[in-house]
Coordinates of N, CA and C and ligand atoms in Angstrom, one line a residue:
M160 N 130.4 101.8 97.5 CA 129.4 101.6 96.4 C 128.3 100.6 96.8
L161 N 127.1 101.0 96.8 CA 126.0 100.2 97.2 C 125.4 99.4 96.0
K162 N 125.3 98.1 96.1 CA 124.7 97.3 95.0 C 123.4 96.6 95.3
A163 N 123.1 96.4 96.6 CA 121.9 95.7 96.9 C 121.3 96.1 98.3
I164 N 120.0 95.8 98.4 CA 119.3 96.0 99.7 C 118.7 94.7 100.1
I165 N 118.9 94.4 101.4 CA 118.3 93.1 101.9 C 117.2 93.6 103.0
F166 N 116.0 93.3 102.7 CA 114.9 93.7 103.6 C 114.5 92.6 104.6
D167 N 114.3 92.9 105.8 CA 113.5 92.1 106.7 C 112.1 92.1 106.2
L168 N 111.3 91.1 106.5 CA 109.9 91.1 106.0 C 108.9 91.6 107.0
D169 N 108.8 90.9 108.1 CA 107.7 91.3 109.1 C 108.1 92.6 109.8
G170 N 107.3 93.6 109.7 CA 107.5 94.9 110.3 C 108.3 95.9 109.4
V171 N 108.7 95.4 108.2 CA 109.5 96.3 107.3 C 108.7 96.4 106.0
I172 N 108.5 95.2 105.3 CA 107.7 95.2 104.1 C 106.2 95.2 104.4
C173 N 105.8 94.4 105.4 CA 104.4 94.4 105.8 C 104.3 94.2 107.3
S174 N 103.1 94.4 107.8 CA 102.9 94.3 109.2 C 102.1 93.0 109.6
T175 N 102.8 92.1 110.3 CA 102.2 90.9 110.7 C 102.2 90.7 112.2
D176 N 102.6 91.8 112.9 CA 102.8 91.8 114.3 C 101.5 91.4 115.1
E177 N 100.4 92.0 114.7 CA 99.1 91.7 115.3 C 98.7 90.2 115.2
Y178 N 99.0 89.6 114.0 CA 98.7 88.2 113.7 C 99.6 87.3 114.6
H179 N 100.9 87.7 114.7 CA 101.8 86.9 115.6 C 101.2 86.9 117.0
Y180 N 100.8 88.1 117.4 CA 100.3 88.3 118.8 C 99.1 87.4 119.0
L181 N 98.1 87.5 118.1 CA 96.9 86.8 118.3 C 97.1 85.3 118.3
A182 N 98.0 84.8 117.4 CA 98.2 83.4 117.3 C 99.0 82.9 118.6
W183 N 100.0 83.6 119.0 CA 100.7 83.2 120.3 C 99.7 83.3 121.5
K184 N 98.9 84.3 121.5 CA 97.9 84.4 122.6 C 97.0 83.2 122.7
K185 N 96.6 82.8 121.5 CA 95.7 81.6 121.5 C 96.4 80.4 122.1
M186 N 97.6 80.2 121.7 CA 98.4 79.0 122.2 C 98.7 79.2 123.7
A187 N 99.0 80.4 124.1 CA 99.4 80.6 125.5 C 98.1 80.4 126.4
D188 N 97.0 80.9 125.9 CA 95.7 80.7 126.7 C 95.4 79.2 126.8
A189 N 95.6 78.5 125.7 CA 95.3 77.0 125.8 C 96.3 76.3 126.8
L190 N 97.5 76.8 126.9 CA 98.5 76.2 127.8 C 98.4 76.8 129.2
G191 N 97.7 77.9 129.3 CA 97.6 78.5 130.6 C 98.8 79.3 131.1
V192 N 99.5 79.8 130.1 CA 100.7 80.6 130.4 C 100.5 82.1 130.1
P193 N 100.9 83.0 131.1 CA 100.6 84.4 130.8 C 101.4 84.9 129.6
F194 N 100.7 85.8 128.8 CA 101.3 86.3 127.6 C 100.7 87.7 127.3
D195 N 101.5 88.7 127.1 CA 101.0 90.0 126.8 C 101.8 90.7 125.7
R196 N 101.4 91.9 125.3 CA 102.1 92.6 124.2 C 103.5 92.9 124.5
E197 N 103.8 93.1 125.8 CA 105.2 93.4 126.2 C 106.1 92.2 125.8
I198 N 105.6 91.0 126.2 CA 106.4 89.7 125.8 C 106.4 89.6 124.3
N199 N 105.3 89.9 123.6 CA 105.2 89.8 122.2 C 106.3 90.7 121.5
N200 N 106.5 91.8 122.1 CA 107.6 92.7 121.5 C 109.0 92.1 121.5
R201 N 109.2 91.2 122.5 CA 110.5 90.6 122.5 C 110.7 89.5 121.5
L202 N 109.6 89.2 120.8 CA 109.6 88.1 119.8 C 110.0 88.5 118.4
R203 N 110.1 89.9 118.2 CA 110.4 90.4 116.8 C 111.7 89.9 116.3
G204 N 111.7 89.3 115.2 CA 112.9 88.9 114.5 C 113.4 87.5 115.1
V205 N 112.8 87.0 116.1 CA 113.2 85.8 116.8 C 112.5 84.6 116.1
S206 N 113.2 83.5 116.0 CA 112.6 82.3 115.3 C 111.4 81.7 116.1
R207 N 110.6 80.9 115.5 CA 109.4 80.3 116.1 C 109.7 79.6 117.4
M208 N 110.7 78.7 117.3 CA 111.0 77.9 118.5 C 111.7 78.8 119.6
D209 N 112.5 79.7 119.2 CA 113.1 80.6 120.2 C 112.0 81.5 120.8
S210 N 111.0 81.9 120.0 CA 109.9 82.6 120.6 C 109.1 81.8 121.6
L211 N 108.9 80.6 121.3 CA 108.2 79.7 122.2 C 108.9 79.6 123.5
N212 N 110.3 79.4 123.5 CA 111.0 79.3 124.7 C 111.0 80.6 125.5
I213 N 110.9 81.8 124.9 CA 110.7 83.0 125.6 C 109.4 83.0 126.3
I214 N 108.3 82.6 125.6 CA 107.0 82.6 126.2 C 107.0 81.6 127.4
L215 N 107.7 80.5 127.3 CA 107.7 79.5 128.3 C 108.5 79.9 129.6
E216 N 109.2 81.0 129.5 CA 109.9 81.5 130.7 C 108.9 81.7 131.8
K217 N 107.6 82.0 131.5 CA 106.6 82.2 132.5 C 105.7 80.9 132.8
Y218 N 106.1 79.8 132.2 CA 105.4 78.6 132.4 C 105.8 77.9 133.7
T219 N 104.7 77.5 134.5 CA 105.1 76.9 135.8 C 104.5 75.4 135.9
G220 N 103.9 74.9 134.8 CA 103.3 73.6 134.9 C 104.3 72.4 134.8
E221 N 103.8 71.3 134.5 CA 104.6 70.0 134.3 C 105.6 70.3 133.2
P222 N 106.8 69.7 133.3 CA 107.8 69.8 132.3 C 107.3 69.4 130.9
L223 N 107.7 70.1 129.8 CA 107.2 69.8 128.5 C 108.3 69.1 127.7
S224 N 107.8 68.0 127.0 CA 108.8 67.2 126.2 C 109.1 68.0 124.9
G225 N 110.1 67.6 124.2 CA 110.4 68.3 122.9 C 109.3 68.1 122.0
E226 N 108.6 67.0 122.0 CA 107.5 66.7 121.1 C 106.3 67.6 121.4
R227 N 106.1 67.8 122.7 CA 105.0 68.7 123.1 C 105.3 70.2 122.6
K228 N 106.5 70.6 122.8 CA 106.9 71.9 122.3 C 106.7 72.1 120.8
Q229 N 107.0 71.0 120.1 CA 106.8 71.1 118.6 C 105.3 71.2 118.3
Q230 N 104.5 70.5 119.1 CA 103.0 70.6 119.0 C 102.5 72.0 119.2
L231 N 103.1 72.6 120.3 CA 102.7 74.0 120.7 C 103.0 75.0 119.6
A232 N 104.2 74.8 119.0 CA 104.7 75.7 118.0 C 103.8 75.5 116.7
A233 N 103.4 74.3 116.5 CA 102.5 74.0 115.3 C 101.1 74.6 115.6
M234 N 100.7 74.5 116.8 CA 99.3 75.1 117.1 C 99.4 76.6 116.8
K235 N 100.5 77.3 117.3 CA 100.6 78.7 117.0 C 100.7 79.0 115.5
N236 N 101.4 78.1 114.8 CA 101.6 78.4 113.3 C 100.3 78.2 112.6
D237 N 99.5 77.2 113.0 CA 98.2 76.9 112.3 C 97.3 78.2 112.5
A238 N 97.3 78.7 113.7 CA 96.4 79.9 114.0 C 97.0 81.1 113.2
Y239 N 98.3 81.2 113.1 CA 98.9 82.3 112.4 C 98.6 82.2 110.9
R240 N 98.8 81.0 110.3 CA 98.5 80.8 108.9 C 97.0 81.2 108.6
A241 N 96.1 80.8 109.5 CA 94.7 81.1 109.2 C 94.5 82.6 109.2
L242 N 95.2 83.4 110.0 CA 95.1 84.8 110.0 C 95.8 85.4 108.7
L243 N 97.0 84.8 108.4 CA 97.7 85.3 107.2 C 96.8 85.2 105.9
A244 N 95.9 84.2 105.9 CA 95.0 84.0 104.8 C 94.1 85.2 104.5
N245 N 94.0 86.1 105.5 CA 93.2 87.3 105.3 C 94.0 88.4 104.6
M246 N 95.3 88.2 104.5 CA 96.1 89.2 103.9 C 96.0 89.2 102.4
G247 N 96.2 90.3 101.8 CA 96.1 90.4 100.3 C 97.0 91.6 99.9
P248 N 96.9 91.9 98.6 CA 97.7 93.1 98.1 C 97.4 94.4 98.8
K249 N 96.2 94.5 99.5 CA 95.9 95.7 100.3 C 96.9 95.8 101.4
D250 N 97.5 94.7 101.9 CA 98.5 94.8 103.0 C 99.9 95.3 102.6
L251 N 100.1 95.6 101.3 CA 101.3 96.2 100.9 C 101.0 97.7 100.7
T252 N 101.6 98.5 101.5 CA 101.2 99.9 101.4 C 101.7 100.6 100.1
P253 N 101.0 101.6 99.6 CA 101.5 102.3 98.4 C 102.9 102.8 98.6
E254 N 103.2 103.3 99.9 CA 104.5 103.8 100.2 C 105.6 102.8 100.0
V255 N 105.4 101.6 100.5 CA 106.4 100.5 100.4 C 106.5 100.1 99.0
R256 N 105.4 99.9 98.3 CA 105.5 99.5 96.9 C 106.2 100.5 96.0
A257 N 105.9 101.8 96.2 CA 106.5 102.8 95.4 C 108.0 102.9 95.7
T258 N 108.4 102.8 97.0 CA 109.8 102.9 97.4 C 110.6 101.7 96.8
L259 N 110.0 100.5 96.9 CA 110.7 99.3 96.3 C 110.9 99.5 94.8
D260 N 109.9 100.0 94.1 CA 110.0 100.2 92.7 C 111.0 101.2 92.3
A261 N 111.1 102.3 93.1 CA 112.1 103.3 92.9 C 113.5 102.8 93.1
L262 N 113.7 102.0 94.1 CA 115.0 101.4 94.4 C 115.4 100.4 93.3
R263 N 114.5 99.6 92.9 CA 114.7 98.7 91.7 C 115.1 99.4 90.5
A264 N 114.3 100.5 90.2 CA 114.6 101.3 89.0 C 116.0 102.0 89.0
S265 N 116.5 102.2 90.2 CA 117.8 102.8 90.3 C 118.9 101.8 90.1
G266 N 118.6 100.5 89.8 CA 119.6 99.5 89.5 C 120.1 98.6 90.6
L267 N 119.4 98.8 91.8 CA 119.9 98.0 92.9 C 119.2 96.6 92.9
K268 N 119.9 95.6 93.4 CA 119.3 94.3 93.6 C 118.6 94.3 94.9
L269 N 117.5 93.6 94.9 CA 116.6 93.6 96.2 C 116.4 92.2 96.6
A270 N 116.6 92.0 97.9 CA 116.4 90.6 98.5 C 115.7 90.7 99.8
I271 N 115.2 89.5 100.2 CA 114.5 89.4 101.6 C 115.5 88.6 102.5
G272 N 115.6 89.1 103.7 CA 116.3 88.3 104.8 C 115.4 88.3 106.0
S273 N 114.6 87.2 106.1 CA 113.6 87.1 107.2 C 113.8 85.8 108.0
S274 N 113.5 85.8 109.3 CA 113.6 84.6 110.1 C 112.4 83.7 109.9
S275 N 111.3 84.2 109.1 CA 110.1 83.5 109.0 C 110.0 82.4 108.0
K276 N 109.6 81.2 108.4 CA 109.4 80.1 107.5 C 108.1 80.4 106.6
N277 N 107.3 81.4 107.0 CA 106.1 81.7 106.2 C 106.4 82.8 105.2
T278 N 107.7 83.1 105.0 CA 108.0 84.2 104.0 C 107.4 84.0 102.6
P279 N 107.6 82.8 102.0 CA 107.0 82.6 100.6 C 105.5 82.8 100.6
Y280 N 104.8 82.3 101.7 CA 103.4 82.5 101.7 C 102.9 83.9 101.9
I281 N 103.6 84.7 102.7 CA 103.3 86.1 103.0 C 103.5 86.9 101.7
L282 N 104.7 86.6 101.0 CA 105.0 87.4 99.8 C 103.9 87.1 98.7
E283 N 103.5 85.9 98.7 CA 102.4 85.5 97.7 C 101.1 86.3 98.1
R284 N 100.8 86.3 99.3 CA 99.6 87.0 99.7 C 99.6 88.5 99.4
I285 N 100.7 89.1 99.6 CA 100.7 90.6 99.4 C 101.1 91.0 97.9
G286 N 101.3 89.9 97.1 CA 101.5 90.2 95.7 C 102.9 90.5 95.3
L287 N 103.9 90.0 96.1 CA 105.3 90.1 95.8 C 106.0 88.8 95.6
K288 N 105.3 87.8 95.1 CA 105.8 86.5 95.0 C 107.2 86.4 94.2
D289 N 107.2 87.0 93.1 CA 108.4 86.9 92.3 C 109.1 88.2 92.1
Y290 N 108.9 89.1 93.1 CA 109.5 90.4 93.0 C 111.0 90.5 93.3
F291 N 111.4 89.7 94.3 CA 112.8 89.9 94.8 C 113.8 89.1 94.0
D292 N 115.1 89.6 94.0 CA 116.1 88.8 93.3 C 116.6 87.6 94.1
A293 N 116.4 87.6 95.4 CA 116.8 86.5 96.2 C 116.0 86.5 97.5
L294 N 115.7 85.3 98.0 CA 115.0 85.1 99.2 C 115.8 84.3 100.2
S295 N 116.1 84.8 101.4 CA 116.8 84.0 102.4 C 115.8 84.1 103.6
D296 N 115.4 83.0 104.1 CA 114.4 83.0 105.2 C 114.5 81.9 106.2
G297 N 113.6 81.7 107.0 CA 113.6 80.7 108.1 C 113.8 79.3 107.5
N298 N 113.5 79.1 106.3 CA 113.6 77.8 105.7 C 115.1 77.4 105.3
N299 N 116.0 78.4 105.2 CA 117.3 78.1 104.7 C 118.4 78.4 105.8
I300 N 117.9 78.6 107.0 CA 118.9 79.0 108.0 C 118.9 78.0 109.2
T301 N 120.0 77.9 109.9 CA 120.0 77.0 111.1 C 120.1 77.9 112.4
R302 N 120.5 79.1 112.2 CA 120.7 80.0 113.4 C 119.8 81.3 113.1
S303 N 119.0 81.6 114.1 CA 118.1 82.8 114.0 C 118.9 84.1 114.4
K304 N 118.3 85.2 113.9 CA 118.9 86.6 114.3 C 118.9 86.6 115.8
P305 N 119.9 87.1 116.5 CA 120.9 88.0 116.0 C 122.1 87.4 115.3
D306 N 122.1 86.1 115.0 CA 123.1 85.5 114.2 C 123.0 86.1 112.8
P307 N 124.1 86.4 112.1 CA 124.0 87.0 110.8 C 123.7 86.1 109.6
E308 N 123.5 84.8 109.9 CA 123.3 83.8 108.8 C 122.3 84.2 107.8
V309 N 121.1 84.6 108.2 CA 120.1 84.9 107.2 C 120.5 86.0 106.2
F310 N 121.2 87.0 106.7 CA 121.7 88.1 105.8 C 122.9 87.7 105.0
L311 N 123.8 86.9 105.6 CA 124.9 86.4 104.8 C 124.5 85.5 103.6
K312 N 123.5 84.7 103.9 CA 122.9 83.8 102.8 C 122.3 84.7 101.7
A313 N 121.6 85.7 102.2 CA 120.9 86.6 101.2 C 122.0 87.2 100.3
A314 N 123.1 87.7 100.9 CA 124.1 88.4 100.1 C 124.8 87.3 99.2
E315 N 125.0 86.1 99.7 CA 125.6 85.0 98.9 C 124.6 84.7 97.7
Y316 N 123.3 84.6 97.9 CA 122.4 84.3 96.8 C 122.4 85.4 95.8
L317 N 122.7 86.7 96.2 CA 122.7 87.8 95.3 C 124.1 87.9 94.6
G318 N 125.1 87.2 95.1 CA 126.4 87.2 94.6 C 127.1 88.5 94.9
E319 N 126.8 89.1 96.1 CA 127.4 90.3 96.6 C 128.0 90.2 98.0
E320 N 129.0 91.0 98.3 CA 129.6 91.0 99.6 C 128.8 91.9 100.5
P321 N 128.9 91.6 101.8 CA 128.1 92.4 102.8 C 128.4 94.0 102.7
E322 N 129.6 94.3 102.4 CA 130.0 95.7 102.3 C 129.2 96.5 101.3
V323 N 128.7 95.8 100.3 CA 128.0 96.6 99.3 C 126.4 96.4 99.4
C324 N 126.0 95.8 100.5 CA 124.6 95.6 100.8 C 124.2 96.5 102.0
L325 N 122.9 96.9 101.9 CA 122.3 97.6 103.0 C 121.2 96.7 103.6
V326 N 121.2 96.5 104.9 CA 120.1 95.7 105.5 C 119.0 96.7 106.0
V327 N 117.8 96.4 105.9 CA 116.7 97.2 106.4 C 115.9 96.4 107.5
E328 N 115.8 96.9 108.7 CA 115.3 96.1 109.8 C 114.4 97.0 110.7
D329 N 113.5 96.3 111.5 CA 112.7 97.0 112.5 C 113.0 96.4 113.9
A330 N 113.7 95.3 114.0 CA 114.0 94.7 115.3 C 115.4 94.8 115.7
I331 N 115.6 95.0 117.0 CA 117.0 95.1 117.5 C 117.8 93.8 117.2
S332 N 117.2 92.7 117.3 CA 117.9 91.4 117.0 C 118.4 91.4 115.5
G333 N 117.5 92.0 114.7 CA 117.9 92.1 113.3 C 119.0 93.0 113.0
V334 N 119.0 94.1 113.7 CA 120.1 95.1 113.6 C 121.4 94.5 114.0
Q335 N 121.4 93.7 115.1 CA 122.6 93.1 115.6 C 123.1 92.0 114.6
A336 N 122.1 91.3 114.0 CA 122.5 90.3 113.0 C 123.2 91.0 111.8
G337 N 122.6 92.1 111.4 CA 123.2 92.9 110.2 C 124.6 93.3 110.6
H338 N 124.8 93.9 111.7 CA 126.1 94.4 112.1 C 127.1 93.3 112.3
A339 N 126.6 92.1 112.9 CA 127.5 91.0 113.1 C 128.0 90.4 111.7
G340 N 127.2 90.6 110.7 CA 127.6 90.1 109.3 C 128.4 91.2 108.5
G341 N 128.6 92.3 109.1 CA 129.4 93.3 108.4 C 128.6 94.2 107.5
F342 N 127.3 94.3 107.7 CA 126.4 95.1 106.9 C 126.1 96.4 107.5
R343 N 125.9 97.5 106.7 CA 125.3 98.7 107.2 C 123.8 98.4 107.4
V344 N 123.1 99.1 108.4 CA 121.7 98.8 108.6 C 120.9 100.1 108.7
A345 N 119.8 100.1 108.0 CA 118.9 101.2 108.1 C 117.6 100.7 108.8
C346 N 117.1 101.5 109.7 CA 116.0 101.0 110.6 C 114.7 101.8 110.4
V347 N 113.6 101.0 110.6 CA 112.3 101.7 110.9 C 111.8 101.1 112.2
G348 N 110.7 101.7 112.6 CA 110.0 101.1 113.8 C 110.8 101.2 115.1
D349 N 110.6 100.1 115.9 CA 111.3 100.1 117.2 C 112.8 100.3 117.2
A350 N 113.5 99.7 116.2 CA 114.9 99.8 116.2 C 115.3 101.2 115.8
A351 N 114.5 101.9 115.0 CA 114.8 103.3 114.6 C 114.6 104.2 115.8
K352 N 113.6 103.9 116.6 CA 113.3 104.7 117.8 C 114.5 104.6 118.8
A353 N 115.0 103.4 118.9 CA 116.1 103.1 119.8 C 117.5 103.6 119.2
K354 N 117.4 104.2 117.9 CA 118.6 104.6 117.2 C 119.7 103.6 117.1
A355 N 119.2 102.3 116.8 CA 120.1 101.2 116.8 C 120.9 101.1 115.5
G356 N 120.3 101.7 114.4 CA 120.9 101.5 113.1 C 121.9 102.5 112.7
D357 N 122.6 102.4 111.5 CA 123.5 103.4 111.0 C 122.6 104.5 110.4
F358 N 121.4 104.2 110.0 CA 120.4 105.1 109.5 C 119.1 104.8 110.2
N359 N 118.5 105.8 110.8 CA 117.3 105.6 111.6 C 116.2 106.4 111.0
M360 N 115.2 105.7 110.3 CA 114.2 106.4 109.5 C 112.9 106.6 110.3
S361 N 112.2 107.7 109.9 CA 110.8 107.8 110.5 C 109.8 107.2 109.5
A362 N 110.3 107.0 108.2 CA 109.4 106.5 107.2 C 110.2 105.6 106.2
F363 N 109.6 104.6 105.7 CA 110.3 103.7 104.7 C 110.7 104.4 103.5
S364 N 109.9 105.5 103.2 CA 110.1 106.2 101.9 C 111.4 107.1 102.0
E365 N 112.1 107.1 103.1 CA 113.3 107.8 103.2 C 114.5 107.0 102.6
L366 N 114.2 105.8 102.3 CA 115.3 104.9 101.8 C 116.0 105.4 100.6
P367 N 115.3 105.8 99.5 CA 116.0 106.2 98.3 C 117.0 107.4 98.6
E368 N 116.7 108.3 99.5 CA 117.6 109.4 99.8 C 118.8 108.9 100.5
I369 N 118.7 107.9 101.5 CA 119.8 107.3 102.2 C 120.7 106.6 101.2
V370 N 120.1 105.9 100.3 CA 120.8 105.1 99.2 C 121.6 106.0 98.4
K371 N 121.1 107.2 98.0 CA 121.8 108.1 97.2 C 123.2 108.5 97.8
G372 N 123.2 108.7 99.1 CA 124.4 109.0 99.8 C 125.4 107.9 99.9
L373 N 125.0 106.7 99.6 CA 125.9 105.5 99.7 C 126.4 105.0 98.3
R374 N 125.9 105.7 97.2 CA 126.3 105.2 95.9 C 127.4 105.9 95.3
Ligands
LIG36 C1 110.1 87.0 112.2 C2 109.2 87.6 113.2 O1 110.1 87.7 111.0 O2 109.8 85.6 112.0 C3 109.1 86.8 114.4 O3 109.6 88.9 113.5 C4 108.7 85.4 114.1 O4 108.1 87.4 115.3 C5 109.8 84.8 113.1 O5 108.7 84.5 115.3 C6 109.5 83.4 112.7 O6 108.3 83.3 112.0 P1 107.5 82.0 111.5 O7 106.5 82.6 110.5 O8 108.6 81.1 110.9 O9 106.9 81.4 112.6
LIG37 MG1 111.0 92.4 111.6

């Protein structure tokens, strides 16, 4: 019996990938470390500091203090927030909006499970500020995906067990997090192409059909 759906945010509800890329690129250029879209792809679902550490794998300069790393992460986040300010309700596609509304109308609880500390800001920008029944994000977790903490917290906030929740993800690290927490996972994007999920969708709008089979 399915009672709830927990959605990843970036790459599932809306697309922020390009903004993450541009903001990390700005920081990497300032530091003089090589950074490209291939490396950017490895950052999906990964927390800000873990992402920085992945980028620094290619860093060959003087050792960086913890404080300097915090500064670099803040530099990226400032650039990222400036780009997010361009987002608006236009960045929520009619397909995603209609699908969410159909799932809600079918009686399911809906939550967000995202590694991003910018989750509340992004939801506000795209017009979904008070839409979800629960928010679990980078602000309430200590361990990033592939650890299941973010999804387990979302289920807890909803008052449901993982067995009755479906996680929706686009990143392999997120699928691993869902499975580690005992959730079934439906995928879009990269994770769907890799057939990493229990359900691999070519479009978000396939969700209501998948859900029917689970109820
Ligand atoms: C995830 C993104 O949703 O959030 C990652 O897929 C990002 O790319 C992570 O690094 C953390 O985001 P933020 O907004 O807290 O820096
Ligand atoms: Mg994602």
